[in-house]
Short mmCIF file of C-alpha atoms in Angstrom, two decimals:
data_model
loop_
_atom_site.label_atom_id
_atom_site.label_comp_id
_atom_site.label_asym_id
_atom_site.label_seq_id
_atom_site.Cartn_x
_atom_site.Cartn_y
_atom_site.Cartn_z
CA ALA M 1 5.73 -10.85 12.13
CA GLN M 2 4.70 -7.73 11.73
CA SER M 3 0.57 -7.03 11.75
CA VAL M 4 -2.10 -3.65 11.82
CA THR M 5 -5.20 -3.56 12.75
CA GLN M 6 -8.27 -1.29 11.97
CA PRO M 7 -11.35 -2.87 13.79
CA ASP M 8 -13.58 0.36 11.69
CA ILE M 9 -14.61 -1.09 8.13
CA HIS M 10 -16.78 2.15 7.69
CA ILE M 11 -17.21 5.37 9.04
CA THR M 12 -20.18 8.25 8.11
CA VAL M 13 -18.72 11.83 9.39
CA SER M 14 -21.18 14.93 8.69
CA GLU M 15 -18.99 17.53 7.05
CA GLY M 16 -17.63 19.90 9.11
CA ALA M 17 -17.59 18.07 12.03
CA SER M 18 -14.37 16.24 13.73
CA LEU M 19 -12.59 12.97 12.69
CA GLU M 20 -11.04 9.79 14.48
CA LEU M 21 -9.67 6.64 12.53
CA ARG M 22 -8.39 3.48 14.98
CA CYS M 23 -5.11 1.61 14.14
CA ASN M 24 -3.83 -0.79 16.50
CA TYR M 25 -0.33 -2.58 15.25
CA SER M 26 1.57 -5.43 16.63
CA TYR M 27 5.75 -5.38 16.13
CA GLY M 28 8.29 -6.47 18.13
CA ALA M 29 10.93 -3.50 17.58
CA THR M 30 10.16 0.41 16.90
CA PRO M 31 7.76 0.31 14.07
CA TYR M 32 7.85 2.85 11.43
CA LEU M 33 3.59 3.80 11.05
CA PHE M 34 1.94 5.00 7.96
CA TRP M 35 -1.03 6.46 6.87
CA TYR M 36 -2.21 6.25 3.44
CA VAL M 37 -5.31 7.28 1.83
CA GLN M 38 -6.99 6.10 -1.48
CA SER M 39 -9.42 7.52 -3.80
CA PRO M 40 -11.99 5.45 -5.93
CA GLY M 41 -9.45 4.42 -9.01
CA GLN M 42 -6.25 5.52 -7.74
CA GLY M 43 -3.38 4.23 -5.66
CA LEU M 44 -2.38 4.63 -2.38
CA GLN M 45 -1.23 8.59 -1.26
CA LEU M 46 0.97 9.23 1.93
CA LEU M 47 -0.79 10.85 4.39
CA LEU M 48 1.82 10.85 6.76
CA LYS M 49 4.70 9.12 8.57
CA TYR M 50 5.76 8.29 11.82
CA PHE M 51 10.10 7.19 12.12
CA SER M 52 11.01 8.22 15.38
CA GLY M 53 10.88 12.02 18.06
CA ASP M 54 7.49 13.57 18.34
CA THR M 55 4.64 11.03 18.71
CA LEU M 56 2.06 13.60 17.55
CA VAL M 57 2.53 13.41 13.50
CA GLN M 58 1.61 16.24 10.74
CA GLY M 59 0.12 15.41 7.26
CA ILE M 60 -0.75 16.54 4.30
CA LYS M 61 -4.49 17.69 4.29
CA GLY M 62 -4.80 18.73 7.54
CA PHE M 63 -4.72 15.31 9.37
CA GLU M 64 -2.60 14.48 12.38
CA ALA M 65 -1.69 11.03 13.33
CA GLU M 66 -0.50 10.15 17.43
CA PHE M 67 1.80 7.18 17.79
CA LYS M 68 1.25 5.79 21.69
CA ARG M 69 3.59 2.92 22.14
CA SER M 70 1.60 1.53 25.15
CA GLN M 71 -1.38 1.30 23.14
CA SER M 72 0.77 -0.08 20.23
CA SER M 73 -1.60 2.36 18.57
CA PHE M 74 -1.09 5.47 15.92
CA ASN M 75 -4.71 6.75 15.11
CA LEU M 76 -5.53 9.58 12.47
CA ARG M 77 -7.53 12.43 13.61
CA LYS M 78 -8.87 15.65 11.59
CA PRO M 79 -11.03 18.78 13.19
CA SER M 80 -13.28 19.19 10.65
CA VAL M 81 -13.44 17.21 7.83
CA HIS M 82 -14.72 18.49 4.12
CA TRP M 83 -16.44 16.49 1.22
CA SER M 84 -13.13 15.63 -0.09
CA ASP M 85 -11.66 13.62 2.64
CA ALA M 86 -14.45 10.90 1.70
CA ALA M 87 -11.78 7.63 0.52
CA GLU M 88 -10.62 4.83 1.79
CA TYR M 89 -8.18 4.86 4.70
CA PHE M 90 -5.03 2.37 5.04
CA CYS M 91 -2.63 2.30 8.32
CA ALA M 92 0.58 0.18 7.45
CA VAL M 93 3.60 -0.83 9.62
CA GLY M 94 7.31 -1.06 9.02
CA ALA M 95 10.23 -2.50 10.21
CA ALA M 96 12.23 -0.35 7.63
CA ASN M 97 15.83 -3.24 8.32
CA PHE M 98 17.76 -4.48 5.08
CA GLY M 99 15.70 -7.03 3.80
CA ASN M 100 12.31 -6.27 5.68
CA GLU M 101 11.50 -2.79 3.92
CA LYS M 102 8.27 -4.23 3.15
CA LEU M 103 5.03 -2.58 4.53
CA THR M 104 2.37 -4.56 6.11
CA PHE M 105 -1.47 -2.64 5.34
CA GLY M 106 -4.64 -2.67 7.89
CA THR M 107 -7.67 -3.72 6.39
CA GLY M 108 -8.60 -0.09 5.36
CA THR M 109 -11.49 2.24 6.70
CA ARG M 110 -13.60 3.80 4.06
CA LEU M 111 -15.29 7.24 5.34
CA THR M 112 -18.23 8.64 4.44
CA ILE M 113 -18.85 12.57 4.39
CA ILE M 114 -22.52 13.72 4.65
CA PRO M 115 -23.73 17.16 4.22
CA ASP L 1 9.75 14.23 -11.56
CA ALA L 2 7.63 10.89 -13.32
CA GLY L 3 6.19 8.70 -10.55
CA VAL L 4 5.88 4.76 -10.50
CA ILE L 5 4.29 4.26 -13.67
CA GLN L 6 2.09 0.74 -14.27
CA SER L 7 0.23 -0.39 -17.43
CA PRO L 8 -1.97 -2.02 -18.59
CA ARG L 9 -4.22 0.26 -16.61
CA HIS L 10 -7.12 -1.78 -17.22
CA GLU L 11 -7.23 -5.54 -18.66
CA VAL L 12 -9.53 -8.15 -19.27
CA THR L 13 -8.85 -11.32 -20.40
CA GLU L 14 -10.09 -15.41 -20.66
CA MET L 15 -9.46 -17.73 -17.81
CA GLY L 16 -6.01 -19.36 -19.27
CA GLN L 17 -4.35 -17.20 -21.36
CA GLU L 18 -1.32 -15.57 -20.57
CA VAL L 19 -1.13 -11.70 -18.50
CA THR L 20 2.13 -9.42 -18.11
CA LEU L 21 1.69 -6.37 -16.07
CA ARG L 22 4.74 -3.78 -15.74
CA CYS L 23 6.04 -1.79 -14.05
CA LYS L 24 8.47 1.31 -14.06
CA LEU L 25 10.19 2.50 -10.88
CA ILE L 26 11.08 5.82 -9.85
CA SER L 27 13.92 7.26 -11.01
CA GLY L 28 16.27 6.62 -8.31
CA HIS L 29 14.40 3.85 -6.05
CA ASN L 30 16.38 0.66 -6.00
CA SER L 31 12.93 -1.28 -3.95
CA LEU L 32 10.51 -2.57 -6.01
CA PHE L 33 7.11 -4.03 -4.21
CA TRP L 34 4.05 -5.28 -5.94
CA TYR L 35 0.36 -5.76 -4.09
CA ARG L 36 -2.74 -7.09 -5.04
CA GLN L 37 -5.68 -5.63 -3.82
CA THR L 38 -8.67 -7.61 -3.34
CA MET L 39 -11.96 -6.68 -1.72
CA MET L 40 -11.92 -9.89 0.32
CA ARG L 41 -8.02 -9.93 1.31
CA GLY L 42 -7.11 -5.99 0.97
CA LEU L 43 -3.45 -5.20 0.31
CA GLU L 44 -1.00 -7.99 -0.22
CA LEU L 45 2.54 -8.14 -0.64
CA LEU L 46 3.12 -10.72 -3.30
CA ILE L 47 6.75 -10.51 -4.04
CA TYR L 48 9.40 -7.32 -3.40
CA PHE L 49 12.88 -6.95 -5.08
CA ASN L 50 15.85 -4.64 -3.48
CA ASN L 51 19.19 -3.52 -6.87
CA ASN L 52 16.90 -6.37 -9.34
CA VAL L 53 16.96 -8.81 -6.29
CA PRO L 54 14.18 -10.71 -5.06
CA ILE L 55 14.55 -10.34 -1.57
CA ASP L 56 10.73 -11.94 -0.16
CA ASP L 57 8.60 -14.02 -2.31
CA SER L 58 6.20 -15.93 0.13
CA GLY L 59 3.37 -13.88 -0.88
CA MET L 60 3.16 -15.18 -4.73
CA PRO L 61 0.17 -17.42 -4.56
CA GLU L 62 1.53 -20.29 -6.31
CA ASP L 63 3.84 -21.07 -9.50
CA ARG L 64 1.35 -19.54 -12.07
CA PHE L 65 2.71 -16.17 -10.88
CA SER L 66 6.16 -15.02 -11.81
CA ALA L 67 7.79 -11.24 -11.71
CA LYS L 68 11.60 -10.21 -12.73
CA MET L 69 13.23 -6.96 -13.03
CA PRO L 70 15.51 -7.32 -15.86
CA ASN L 71 16.86 -3.87 -15.36
CA ALA L 72 16.98 -1.40 -12.18
CA SER L 73 13.58 0.51 -13.51
CA PHE L 74 11.87 -1.88 -14.35
CA SER L 75 9.29 -4.97 -13.34
CA THR L 76 6.91 -7.03 -14.70
CA LEU L 77 4.88 -9.79 -12.93
CA LYS L 78 3.11 -12.48 -14.94
CA ILE L 79 0.32 -14.76 -14.63
CA GLN L 80 0.00 -18.16 -16.80
CA PRO L 81 -2.20 -19.10 -17.14
CA SER L 82 -4.62 -16.84 -15.55
CA GLU L 83 -7.83 -17.27 -13.71
CA PRO L 84 -11.12 -16.19 -12.78
CA ARG L 85 -9.71 -16.26 -8.70
CA ASP L 86 -6.75 -13.82 -10.19
CA SER L 87 -9.30 -10.66 -10.62
CA ALA L 88 -8.12 -7.72 -8.94
CA VAL L 89 -6.38 -5.03 -8.69
CA TYR L 90 -2.38 -5.24 -8.81
CA PHE L 91 -0.51 -2.10 -8.11
CA CYS L 92 3.20 -1.79 -7.46
CA ALA L 93 5.22 0.82 -5.42
CA SER L 94 8.56 1.61 -5.41
CA SER L 95 11.10 3.12 -2.84
CA LEU L 96 14.28 3.71 -1.09
CA ARG L 97 16.92 1.35 0.44
CA PRO L 98 17.40 2.28 4.23
CA GLY L 99 20.95 4.18 4.64
CA GLN L 100 20.13 5.78 1.32
CA ALA L 101 17.30 9.26 2.85
CA TYR L 102 15.52 6.38 3.49
CA THR L 103 11.72 7.40 4.75
CA GLY L 104 10.28 3.83 4.29
CA GLU L 105 7.68 5.72 2.02
CA LEU L 106 6.48 3.46 -1.05
CA PHE L 107 5.35 5.50 -3.75
CA PHE L 108 2.77 3.36 -5.53
CA GLY L 109 1.34 3.42 -9.11
CA GLU L 110 -1.82 3.85 -9.89
CA GLY L 111 -3.15 0.13 -10.19
CA SER L 112 -3.47 -2.21 -12.96
CA ARG L 113 -7.02 -3.65 -12.54
CA LEU L 114 -7.38 -7.18 -14.03
CA THR L 115 -10.16 -9.09 -14.79
CA VAL L 116 -10.35 -12.72 -16.14
CA LEU L 117 -13.61 -14.04 -17.35
#
């Protein structure tokens, strides 16, 4: 069974500082990996995804993530956060096989930005 | 293009009442997912469909919950009778199936916030 662990429930970062959100997954084969962002009262919006190829993937809003198979990790990074980045961030893993297209989500990391 | 459309956005009801949540898929998508989000349990997959056929309903809590896809673009999630512990935000998401320009991405609606008193 696939699973995702986001060890940090809540992170506070100063505006302009760098950010790294951790994500570890468990899956028997090569996974499809995703980061989504959720603003209060909104649905989930895709930030970026990894299927194959280059292990460093770029997403929207200046975010990037690196797939490290040896560590079963897919950490999200941003060099300089903006106040508008305050939200909840979810890592997800999928198998993308027929009959198993579902995504399994982590418990999320809430990001607070201080001036 | 319109995204996934859910209704109602907010629903307040009393215990024992029937609740029906609705979802319209993105045009051309053929997989449909219902998730439930709570503080305690996070995002849980309830059920998903491919081409109107339920594939995995192992996340449906109990017989009080049922989901249908009467056609390729529309789905309902029904709770009868509702209980206070059903209070949550229910999300619908759609995607393409593998093999059809598949990206693995799920496109989410804005959710239906259910409060059962």
